Amino acid sequence: MRSPFLLKKYMENFEVTILGCGCALPTNRHFNASQVVSTRGKHFLIDCGEGTQIQFRKNKLHFGRLGHIFISHLHGDHFFGLIGLISTLNLLGRTAQLYIHAPAPLKEILKPQLDFFCPEMNYEVILVEIDTTLHQLIYEDRSIEVWSLPLHHKMPCSGFLFKEKPYKRHLRPEKIKFFNIPNYALNDIKEGADYTLPDGTLLPNSLLTTDAEKSRSYAYCSDTIVQPQLAKYLQNVDVLYHEATFGKDKEALAYATYHSTAEQAAQFAKECHAGKLLIGHYSARYEDENVLLSEAQCIFQNTMLTSENDVIKL
Amino acid sequence: MRSPFLLKKYMENFEVTILGCGCALPTNRHFNASQVVSTRGKHFLIDCGEGTQIQFRKNKLHFGRLGHIFISHLHGDHFFGLIGLISTLNLLGRTAQLYIHAPAPLKEILKPQLDFFCPEMNYEVILVEIDTTLHQLIYEDRSIEVWSLPLHHKMPCSGFLFKEKPYKRHLRPEKIKFFNIPNYALNDIKEGADYTLPDGTLLPNSLLTTDAEKSRSYAYCSDTIVQPQLAKYLQNVDVLYHEATFGKDKEALAYATYHSTAEQAAQFAKECHAGKLLIGHYSARYEDENVLLSEAQCIFQNTMLTSENDVIKL
């Protein structure tokens, strides 16, 4: 059994597992787009290219912890793994609802496949269409929010911003004990409230608590022409994944195909004051992606090339 | 450049590459069903589970040599890799037609996906529906025939028999020279004709030629309850692939789910007087598939467990 200490650490993890970071063509080096954001014991899947379920298993992620899937757009390399994954979850006896968030026409595309391939489902698949023109809250639970990011690609496309909700402040046990503060008041204090003693003395929150951990955030921007106007939503994001399909030699091609170059991704990370930039969605033409890394690092030093099965801890 | 000798050898190859031999659930051990029959420089794909295109590349098979795909039935584990493969071939600039042979309702299922995901195709996908109630010729070229095999599964399902056409007999050059036989007569002689000299002397074919190589055959039977009545079509088949989803402990389950046990596959191979039996489509419950191998070998010694990336030369 996991010890309480390890369990706490596990619950407080915020990490991203790269299942696939290739472009439209799967190669021997890369699977199609897919990654998992894991936090507080939950997995959130972003995009689901062919082979996602295979990679999910290979990375020893638990299907049972997956409740929500976010699909950026309905190009095959971001979507073709979905029906297989849904079908496998059914075979595994899943009963919990599964939410799939994606741009229209998600329902028209997926519903006939579900009706034919999964006629007897043990669980419900709930299809939620994303408005790709808006930056809005599309999911939240007690600890996290997911916001859409309007991207600009050949078809309606959305990025995703995962933001932890603020952590509670830490009580200073010696102060709590010294002032004999009752249990019922502690939650308010952890949330920032001051406390007034029975004699009317006001104890400021800063005397009773220390700072909470910083809330972390992760943004996923793929596939898109770089969108500088999104930087205002992503200020100080801890980790930014941005597609870098091409190098600067192919800037015109990037624009024509609604993609970005490594330099553009790096410039955007700079404008966001991101902590770290992950790049991916590499065109199959780059046998050595370090070309893309170098170009990005000239502008934004803390850039990292993603590879399958990388785990990035925030 | 390939030498003429190597090219001849290559053209005369008849081999099967296993891309996936797992059951409905992909595992870390097995991909979903898919294999390639290669002969005379052509690849024929049988079934196309998720990940097939990845495995195809990994095995260094050439997409350009693929002209016909045969799908046994429309369960996802035999079919979900198809749309990704079609899409990739388009991205690679294919212009040659691609034939997909599968049971109905192939067109109703695949056509809407093609229309949405591949709206601008460089090449034509020709969908050919197989009558799964008949044993009939469904493909032929100069050197090979493919015959359907009516299987019995939860949904309409067909197996496939690949048969080389008879090879031509080998001329005995010393006899041809001695009797001064003209060039125009040689093709008939290679096909078995006798030859009459100008003086009326009949030269029997057996004097002028030696035996041709034996034509080879390969049969694929998955997914199905074992069908002994098919043995008459498969007498002396060189290699038989038969599903062996379960061991004998699960015979009732095999029947209930329209599958076969390893023993049943072996008994069938015996009735076919097959040269070799390949088994696969293993249920994910068997961590060690040697259990299945042992059960089969008690009945049919020359049985082999298939694994991904195996190449079986006929």
XYZ file of C-alpha atoms in Angstrom:
628
model
C 0.000 0.000 0.000
C 1.164 3.494 -0.767
C 2.291 5.327 2.401
C 0.324 8.468 3.375
C 3.427 10.527 2.590
C 3.794 9.039 -0.887
C 0.075 9.309 -1.465
C 0.190 13.031 -0.621
C 3.107 13.509 -3.003
C 1.260 11.538 -5.680
C -1.875 13.599 -5.255
C 0.113 16.802 -5.480
C 1.902 15.785 -8.649
C 1.273 17.881 -11.691
C 2.918 16.281 -14.650
C 2.619 15.849 -18.373
C 3.355 12.571 -20.153
C 4.069 12.782 -23.852
C 2.398 9.869 -25.668
C 3.053 11.199 -29.149
C 4.645 14.349 -30.519
C 4.853 13.702 -34.242
C 3.157 15.559 -37.046
C 0.479 14.194 -39.383
C 2.674 11.338 -40.597
C 3.503 8.759 -37.964
C 7.128 7.711 -38.334
C 9.404 5.220 -36.665
C 10.457 8.041 -34.358
C 7.124 9.522 -33.366
C 3.532 8.634 -32.616
C 0.743 11.038 -33.543
C -0.248 13.814 -31.150
C -1.301 12.816 -27.657
C -0.352 13.696 -24.120
C -1.643 13.229 -20.609
C -1.867 15.859 -17.885
C -1.923 14.141 -14.498
C -2.824 15.839 -11.256
C -4.508 14.893 -7.995
C -4.824 11.296 -9.098
C -6.634 12.170 -12.333
C -5.476 11.860 -15.925
C -6.637 14.305 -18.589
C -5.916 13.233 -22.138
C -5.120 15.893 -24.727
C -5.535 14.734 -28.316
C -5.735 11.112 -29.289
C -3.829 10.167 -32.430
C -3.602 6.571 -33.617
C -1.758 4.456 -31.075
C -2.712 6.562 -28.057
C -4.170 3.624 -26.149
C -1.005 1.617 -26.792
C 1.156 4.456 -25.481
C -1.181 5.008 -22.534
C -0.640 1.417 -21.429
C 3.064 1.492 -22.144
C 3.399 4.435 -19.781
C 1.546 2.477 -17.093
C -1.173 5.079 -16.782
C -4.472 3.884 -15.337
C -7.462 4.016 -17.654
C -9.675 4.231 -14.572
C -8.257 7.639 -13.720
C -9.216 9.047 -17.099
C -12.480 10.970 -17.085
C -12.038 13.766 -19.603
C -10.471 13.886 -23.043
C -9.753 17.172 -24.791
C -9.377 17.086 -28.568
C -7.861 20.199 -30.145
C -9.322 19.616 -33.602
C -10.658 16.893 -35.839
C -7.659 16.189 -38.018
C -6.954 12.479 -38.077
C -3.536 12.704 -36.455
C -5.203 14.163 -33.351
C -8.289 11.998 -33.373
C -7.940 8.580 -35.006
C -7.054 6.836 -31.750
C -10.281 7.855 -30.067
C -12.658 5.150 -31.266
C -10.147 2.422 -30.378
C -9.640 3.847 -26.911
C -13.392 4.139 -26.291
C -13.880 0.576 -27.485
C -11.082 -0.750 -25.273
C -12.455 1.010 -22.190
C -15.764 -0.716 -22.877
C -14.088 -4.117 -23.167
C -12.311 -3.437 -19.883
C -15.698 -3.065 -18.202
C -15.680 0.669 -17.576
C -18.902 2.015 -16.087
C -17.942 5.624 -15.330
C -18.934 8.332 -17.763
C -16.284 9.554 -20.175
C -16.379 13.149 -21.364
C -14.938 14.086 -24.733
C -14.491 17.795 -25.362
C -13.802 18.713 -28.978
C -14.797 21.203 -31.635
C -17.827 20.581 -33.841
C -18.745 18.471 -35.724
C -17.617 16.007 -33.054
C -21.076 14.504 -32.654
C -21.713 14.004 -36.359
C -18.350 12.300 -36.767
C -18.108 10.176 -33.656
C -21.718 9.223 -33.015
C -22.134 6.940 -36.085
C -18.844 5.201 -35.241
C -19.961 4.644 -31.655
C -23.332 3.346 -32.801
C -21.721 0.832 -35.130
C -18.582 -0.243 -33.282
C -19.776 0.010 -29.688
C -23.469 -0.877 -29.852
C -23.554 -2.297 -26.336
C -21.760 0.154 -24.124
C -21.330 -0.343 -20.390
C -20.649 3.325 -19.937
C -21.775 6.634 -21.300
C -19.673 8.752 -23.624
C -20.636 12.396 -23.261
C -19.669 14.557 -26.195
C -19.151 18.219 -25.402
C -18.491 20.604 -28.251
C -15.960 23.396 -27.706
C -16.500 26.872 -29.098
C -13.103 27.440 -30.698
C -13.653 31.195 -30.996
C -13.622 31.752 -27.231
C -11.238 31.658 -24.298
C -13.536 30.199 -21.677
C -13.736 27.760 -18.815
C -14.600 24.341 -20.202
C -13.923 22.137 -17.168
C -13.371 22.531 -13.469
C -13.245 20.419 -10.383
C -12.107 21.128 -6.821
C -8.505 21.561 -7.781
C -8.194 22.419 -11.425
C -9.658 24.496 -14.232
C -9.321 23.916 -17.969
C -9.725 26.880 -20.304
C -10.022 26.823 -24.071
C -7.565 28.854 -26.167
C -8.751 29.952 -29.616
C -6.136 28.774 -32.108
C -5.938 29.391 -35.834
C -5.621 26.294 -37.987
C -7.077 24.880 -41.189
C -10.173 23.836 -39.255
C -11.690 24.982 -35.949
C -9.054 24.304 -33.320
C -8.641 24.920 -29.616
C -5.682 24.935 -27.272
C -6.035 24.176 -23.577
C -4.848 25.889 -20.426
C -4.752 23.760 -17.277
C -4.647 25.896 -14.122
C -4.497 24.648 -10.578
C -6.872 26.453 -8.279
C -5.158 28.358 -5.456
C -3.763 26.140 -2.708
C -4.796 26.809 0.875
C -2.342 28.608 3.146
C -0.415 26.548 5.715
C -1.387 26.900 9.364
C 1.402 27.671 11.821
C 0.590 25.006 14.451
C 2.434 26.770 17.245
C 0.327 29.903 16.758
C -2.926 27.980 16.511
C -2.098 26.234 19.736
C -0.859 29.367 21.500
C -4.043 31.325 20.707
C -6.186 28.255 21.329
C -8.044 28.734 18.035
C -10.949 26.271 17.660
C -11.042 23.722 14.838
C -14.107 25.166 13.154
C -12.207 28.365 12.373
C -9.225 26.688 10.752
C -10.595 26.264 7.257
C -11.376 29.967 6.924
C -7.902 30.804 8.166
C -6.344 28.446 5.595
C -8.309 30.321 2.965
C -6.861 33.646 4.132
C -9.229 34.918 6.828
C -8.003 36.813 9.891
C -9.177 35.637 13.332
C -10.609 37.659 16.187
C -9.998 36.401 19.708
C -12.882 36.426 22.227
C -11.303 39.560 23.796
C -11.633 41.369 20.454
C -7.957 41.171 19.431
C -7.585 40.784 15.683
C -4.964 38.235 14.614
C -3.965 38.959 11.016
C -3.821 35.919 8.746
C -0.127 36.478 8.097
C 0.564 35.778 11.801
C -1.311 32.454 11.691
C -0.257 31.028 8.362
C 2.588 30.716 5.893
C 2.241 31.011 2.134
C 0.555 28.259 0.164
C 2.374 26.500 -2.639
C 2.167 28.337 -5.908
C -0.576 27.093 -8.225
C 0.818 25.645 -11.400
C -0.349 25.959 -14.953
C 0.223 24.198 -18.245
C -0.810 25.299 -21.725
C -1.113 23.274 -24.916
C -1.118 25.092 -28.268
C -1.326 22.822 -31.299
C -2.005 23.028 -34.253
C -1.849 26.715 -35.040
C -0.316 29.721 -36.666
C 1.282 31.397 -33.658
C -1.285 33.605 -31.873
C 0.482 36.417 -29.987
C -2.833 37.798 -28.761
C -3.190 34.700 -26.553
C -0.150 35.681 -24.500
C -2.321 37.779 -22.206
C -4.078 34.593 -21.040
C -0.833 32.750 -20.493
C 1.258 35.188 -18.488
C 3.767 33.312 -16.285
C 2.469 29.924 -17.360
C 4.807 27.335 -15.840
C 5.096 25.140 -18.881
C 3.943 25.939 -22.393
C 3.704 23.259 -25.068
C 3.656 24.900 -28.467
C 3.793 23.202 -31.815
C 6.962 23.847 -33.826
C 6.221 21.939 -36.973
C 8.874 23.712 -39.040
C 12.210 25.465 -38.855
C 12.788 29.001 -40.021
C 13.708 27.767 -43.504
C 10.036 26.825 -43.901
C 8.365 29.892 -42.435
C 6.264 30.486 -45.550
C 5.204 26.846 -45.580
C 4.344 27.057 -41.883
C 2.064 29.979 -42.574
C 0.509 28.367 -45.632
C -0.269 25.182 -43.706
C -1.447 26.992 -40.563
C 1.487 25.874 -38.473
C 4.301 27.582 -36.537
C 8.070 27.584 -36.654
C 10.290 26.855 -33.660
C 11.302 30.517 -33.543
C 7.701 31.658 -33.474
C 6.928 29.243 -30.648
C 9.927 30.580 -28.722
C 8.953 34.214 -29.297
C 5.480 33.398 -28.035
C 6.899 31.672 -24.919
C 8.932 34.823 -24.273
C 5.856 37.011 -24.558
C 4.036 34.709 -22.136
C 7.004 34.838 -19.694
C 6.659 31.075 -19.592
C 8.796 29.065 -17.205
C 9.594 26.446 -19.803
C 8.744 25.785 -23.428
C 8.121 22.304 -24.800
C 8.078 21.950 -28.560
C 6.702 19.130 -30.684
C 4.512 18.221 -33.658
C 7.695 18.066 -35.712
C 7.389 17.702 -39.448
C 8.674 14.282 -40.510
C 11.258 16.043 -42.690
C 13.439 16.844 -39.661
C 15.434 13.743 -38.922
C 17.377 15.687 -36.319
C 15.011 17.919 -34.386
C 17.911 19.637 -32.645
C 17.781 22.111 -35.527
C 14.387 23.192 -34.215
C 15.659 23.232 -30.634
C 18.609 25.470 -31.503
C 16.427 27.918 -33.345
C 14.033 28.137 -30.411
C 16.775 28.406 -27.807
C 18.268 31.450 -29.511
C 15.099 33.245 -28.471
C 13.922 31.305 -25.418
C 16.671 29.423 -23.620
C 14.564 27.086 -21.497
C 13.148 25.132 -24.430
C 12.946 21.372 -24.495
C 12.311 18.956 -27.362
C 9.567 16.534 -26.407
C 9.903 12.823 -27.102
C 7.521 9.937 -26.588
C 7.304 8.763 -22.979
C 8.867 11.942 -21.574
C 7.361 12.917 -18.249
C 7.595 16.633 -17.470
C 7.003 17.482 -13.834
C 5.716 20.965 -13.097
C 20.916 -1.613 -57.707
C 19.571 -5.055 -56.901
C 21.331 -7.761 -58.931
C 19.177 -9.753 -61.410
C 19.704 -12.850 -59.272
C 18.555 -11.117 -56.079
C 15.679 -9.490 -57.929
C 14.508 -12.910 -59.158
C 14.734 -14.285 -55.625
C 12.854 -11.257 -54.316
C 10.126 -11.637 -56.895
C 9.748 -15.309 -56.072
C 9.436 -14.717 -52.358
C 6.190 -15.693 -50.740
C 6.174 -14.557 -47.162
C 3.924 -13.389 -44.395
C 4.856 -10.588 -42.004
C 2.941 -10.441 -38.751
C 2.150 -6.826 -37.848
C -0.191 -7.662 -35.001
C -1.518 -10.884 -33.508
C -3.354 -9.770 -30.400
C -7.018 -10.071 -29.603
C -9.508 -7.217 -29.187
C -7.523 -5.556 -26.409
C -4.156 -4.198 -27.485
C -1.585 -4.956 -24.793
C 2.049 -4.158 -24.239
C 2.810 -7.502 -25.882
C 0.598 -7.396 -28.950
C -0.805 -5.064 -31.562
C -4.261 -5.660 -32.988
C -4.749 -8.012 -35.926
C -2.815 -7.266 -39.080
C -0.455 -9.090 -41.397
C 1.085 -8.700 -44.819
C 1.368 -11.351 -47.520
C 4.225 -10.443 -49.869
C 4.810 -12.072 -53.206
C 6.175 -11.030 -56.610
C 7.011 -7.581 -55.303
C 3.481 -6.899 -54.064
C 2.159 -6.533 -50.545
C -1.351 -7.638 -49.617
C -2.560 -6.421 -46.246
C -4.894 -8.632 -44.244
C -6.810 -6.800 -41.519
C -5.821 -3.418 -40.249
C -6.097 -2.933 -36.492
C -4.979 0.265 -34.796
C -1.251 0.775 -35.246
C -0.999 -1.133 -38.529
C 0.643 1.753 -40.383
C 3.196 2.103 -37.595
C 4.025 -1.598 -37.787
C 4.102 -1.497 -41.588
C 6.804 1.159 -41.470
C 8.672 -0.530 -38.675
C 8.947 -3.652 -40.811
C 10.355 -1.564 -43.664
C 7.574 -2.580 -46.032
C 6.944 -0.244 -48.951
C 3.577 1.480 -49.033
C 3.941 1.792 -52.790
C 3.754 -1.978 -53.188
C 0.397 -2.129 -51.410
C -2.563 -2.250 -53.761
C -5.153 -4.435 -52.036
C -6.317 -4.664 -48.455
C -8.480 -7.528 -47.238
C -10.513 -6.966 -44.084
C -11.980 -10.089 -42.496
C -14.747 -8.275 -40.613
C -15.677 -4.905 -39.245
C -14.780 -5.332 -35.578
C -12.625 -2.442 -34.463
C -9.563 -4.548 -33.660
C -9.410 -5.580 -37.331
C -10.369 -2.246 -38.812
C -9.529 0.843 -36.734
C -6.135 1.344 -38.388
C -7.638 1.689 -41.853
C -8.600 5.363 -41.911
C -5.181 6.379 -40.568
C -3.409 4.292 -43.184
C -5.544 5.703 -46.006
C -4.900 9.222 -44.757
C -1.150 8.645 -44.512
C -0.953 7.243 -48.048
C -2.652 10.414 -49.236
C -0.167 12.611 -47.376
C 2.644 10.606 -48.941
C 1.357 11.587 -52.377
C -0.022 8.255 -53.507
C -1.777 8.356 -56.865
C -2.422 4.643 -57.512
C -5.830 3.201 -56.719
C -6.209 1.320 -53.441
C -8.699 -1.528 -53.218
C -10.287 -2.415 -49.918
C -12.136 -5.710 -49.807
C -14.349 -6.191 -46.774
C -17.768 -7.414 -45.759
C -20.745 -5.045 -45.808
C -21.488 -2.463 -44.542
C -17.966 -1.342 -45.479
C -19.196 1.520 -47.621
C -21.634 2.915 -45.071
C -18.953 2.856 -42.394
C -15.894 4.025 -44.274
C -17.329 6.446 -46.813
C -18.402 9.155 -44.308
C -14.981 8.945 -42.631
C -13.228 9.333 -45.982
C -15.465 12.250 -46.928
C -14.677 14.065 -43.702
C -11.053 13.182 -43.015
C -9.729 12.906 -46.556
C -11.741 15.460 -48.526
C -8.964 16.094 -51.043
C -7.640 12.727 -52.092
C -4.831 12.309 -54.620
C -5.867 8.729 -55.207
C -8.983 6.644 -55.424
C -10.085 4.228 -52.723
C -12.193 1.482 -54.231
C -14.400 -0.324 -51.761
C -15.318 -3.875 -52.704
C -17.773 -5.743 -50.529
C -17.145 -9.442 -49.898
C -19.984 -11.950 -49.759
C -19.074 -13.757 -46.550
C -21.391 -16.677 -47.322
C -19.333 -17.849 -50.301
C -15.976 -19.423 -51.107
C -15.143 -17.539 -54.265
C -12.361 -15.836 -56.157
C -12.148 -12.224 -55.012
C -8.819 -11.184 -56.546
C -6.402 -12.445 -59.148
C -3.409 -11.236 -61.079
C -0.868 -13.025 -63.255
C 0.631 -14.932 -60.389
C -1.816 -15.171 -57.537
C -5.438 -15.767 -56.635
C -7.221 -14.778 -53.447
C -10.310 -16.724 -52.408
C -12.776 -15.866 -49.682
C -13.457 -18.399 -46.922
C -16.838 -18.177 -45.165
C -16.144 -17.956 -41.424
C -18.600 -17.934 -38.542
C -18.239 -15.021 -36.157
C -20.458 -12.540 -34.323
C -20.736 -10.518 -37.509
C -20.219 -11.373 -41.202
C -16.621 -12.509 -41.496
C -14.387 -13.892 -44.216
C -11.086 -15.711 -44.212
C -8.700 -15.556 -47.146
C -6.834 -18.150 -49.174
C -3.822 -16.929 -51.167
C -2.843 -19.379 -53.916
C 0.002 -18.999 -56.339
C -0.958 -19.856 -59.891
C 0.945 -22.811 -61.351
C 4.549 -22.045 -62.254
C 5.743 -22.774 -65.770
C 7.839 -25.884 -66.366
C 11.601 -25.474 -66.835
C 13.026 -25.985 -70.337
C 15.929 -28.389 -70.697
C 18.267 -26.150 -72.771
C 20.302 -29.075 -74.126
C 17.169 -30.697 -75.575
C 15.842 -27.439 -77.012
C 19.167 -26.902 -78.732
C 19.525 -30.514 -79.888
C 16.095 -30.562 -81.533
C 16.556 -26.996 -82.781
C 13.148 -25.942 -81.450
C 12.244 -22.398 -82.490
C 11.667 -19.609 -79.929
C 7.990 -19.138 -80.737
C 7.226 -22.647 -79.503
C 8.955 -22.330 -76.158
C 6.148 -20.693 -74.194
C 3.701 -23.456 -75.045
C 6.286 -26.047 -74.037
C 6.850 -24.302 -70.696
C 3.109 -24.527 -70.164
C 3.174 -28.295 -70.769
C 2.696 -28.752 -74.535
C 4.446 -31.493 -76.480
C 6.328 -30.549 -79.658
C 6.167 -32.121 -83.107
C 9.288 -31.963 -85.261
C 8.974 -31.072 -88.997
C 9.448 -34.818 -89.772
C 6.360 -35.644 -87.702
C 8.202 -36.999 -84.638
C 6.346 -36.189 -81.428
C 8.558 -35.003 -78.553
C 6.698 -35.473 -75.280
C 6.839 -32.516 -72.910
C 8.539 -34.635 -70.259
C 11.550 -34.970 -72.580
C 11.853 -31.211 -73.056
C 11.182 -29.896 -69.559
C 11.644 -30.525 -65.886
C 9.002 -29.941 -63.226
C 8.037 -26.436 -62.236
C 8.314 -25.287 -58.655
C 5.341 -26.177 -56.528
C 2.784 -23.397 -56.198
C 2.410 -22.219 -52.640
C -0.659 -21.313 -50.655
C -1.465 -19.470 -47.443
C -4.769 -19.319 -45.589
C -5.959 -16.865 -42.952
C -8.873 -17.839 -40.694
C -9.794 -15.244 -38.074
C -12.129 -14.577 -36.255
C -14.242 -17.702 -36.196
C -15.677 -20.714 -34.538
C -13.625 -23.466 -36.167
C -15.196 -24.471 -39.505
C -14.258 -28.079 -40.387
C -16.277 -27.923 -43.609
C -13.680 -25.468 -44.977
C -10.960 -28.127 -44.867
C -11.931 -29.299 -48.349
C -10.820 -25.932 -49.756
C -7.553 -25.965 -47.866
C -6.153 -29.429 -48.571
C -2.327 -29.371 -48.392
C -2.215 -25.649 -47.772
C 1.420 -24.792 -47.060
C 0.794 -22.486 -44.136
C -2.461 -22.003 -42.281
C -2.983 -19.116 -39.884
C -5.870 -19.889 -37.570
C -7.030 -17.908 -34.609
C -6.546 -19.584 -31.231
C -8.040 -17.034 -28.918
C -8.466 -19.461 -26.023
C -7.058 -22.586 -24.433
C -9.085 -25.707 -23.811
C -10.035 -24.446 -20.330
C -12.165 -21.836 -22.095
C -13.782 -23.957 -24.792
C -17.301 -22.919 -23.785
C -16.273 -19.275 -23.764
C -14.653 -19.697 -27.176
C -17.910 -21.020 -28.550
C -19.997 -18.350 -26.858
C -17.817 -15.576 -28.269
C -17.508 -17.150 -31.729
C -13.818 -17.944 -31.354
C -11.663 -21.084 -31.423
C -9.341 -22.851 -29.042
C -5.758 -23.800 -29.856
C -6.773 -27.470 -29.972
C -9.566 -26.757 -32.438
C -7.176 -24.801 -34.653
C -4.727 -27.718 -34.555
C -7.404 -30.288 -35.341
C -8.448 -28.168 -38.301
C -4.844 -27.904 -39.524
C -4.654 -31.696 -39.344
C -7.817 -32.075 -41.388
C -6.386 -29.657 -43.963
C -3.086 -31.614 -44.058
C -1.463 -28.208 -43.676
C 2.294 -27.916 -43.854
C 2.477 -25.580 -40.898
C 0.029 -23.968 -38.512
C 0.432 -20.416 -37.215
C -1.722 -19.426 -34.286
C -2.562 -15.962 -32.968
C -5.354 -13.629 -31.854
C -4.518 -14.627 -28.313
C -6.828 -13.507 -25.550
C -5.044 -10.974 -23.346
C -5.577 -13.328 -20.394
C -2.719 -15.575 -21.538
C 0.478 -13.974 -20.329
C 2.369 -17.027 -21.498
C 1.012 -18.184 -24.818
C 3.099 -21.352 -24.693
C 0.083 -22.906 -22.991
C -1.764 -22.477 -26.270
C 1.209 -23.730 -28.262
C 1.486 -26.915 -26.198
C -2.191 -27.681 -26.542
C -2.006 -27.247 -30.305
C 1.202 -29.244 -30.686
C -0.327 -32.283 -28.993
C -2.568 -32.511 -32.052
C -0.522 -30.814 -34.784
C 3.224 -30.801 -34.159
C 4.283 -28.173 -36.666
C 2.518 -25.301 -34.926
C 4.124 -21.945 -34.321
C 3.096 -19.061 -32.078
C 3.088 -15.841 -34.056
C 4.634 -12.664 -32.664
C 4.802 -9.144 -34.010
C 7.435 -8.665 -36.707
C 7.779 -12.386 -37.411
C 8.388 -13.121 -41.077
C 7.253 -16.567 -42.192
C 8.706 -17.671 -45.511
C 6.703 -20.183 -47.493
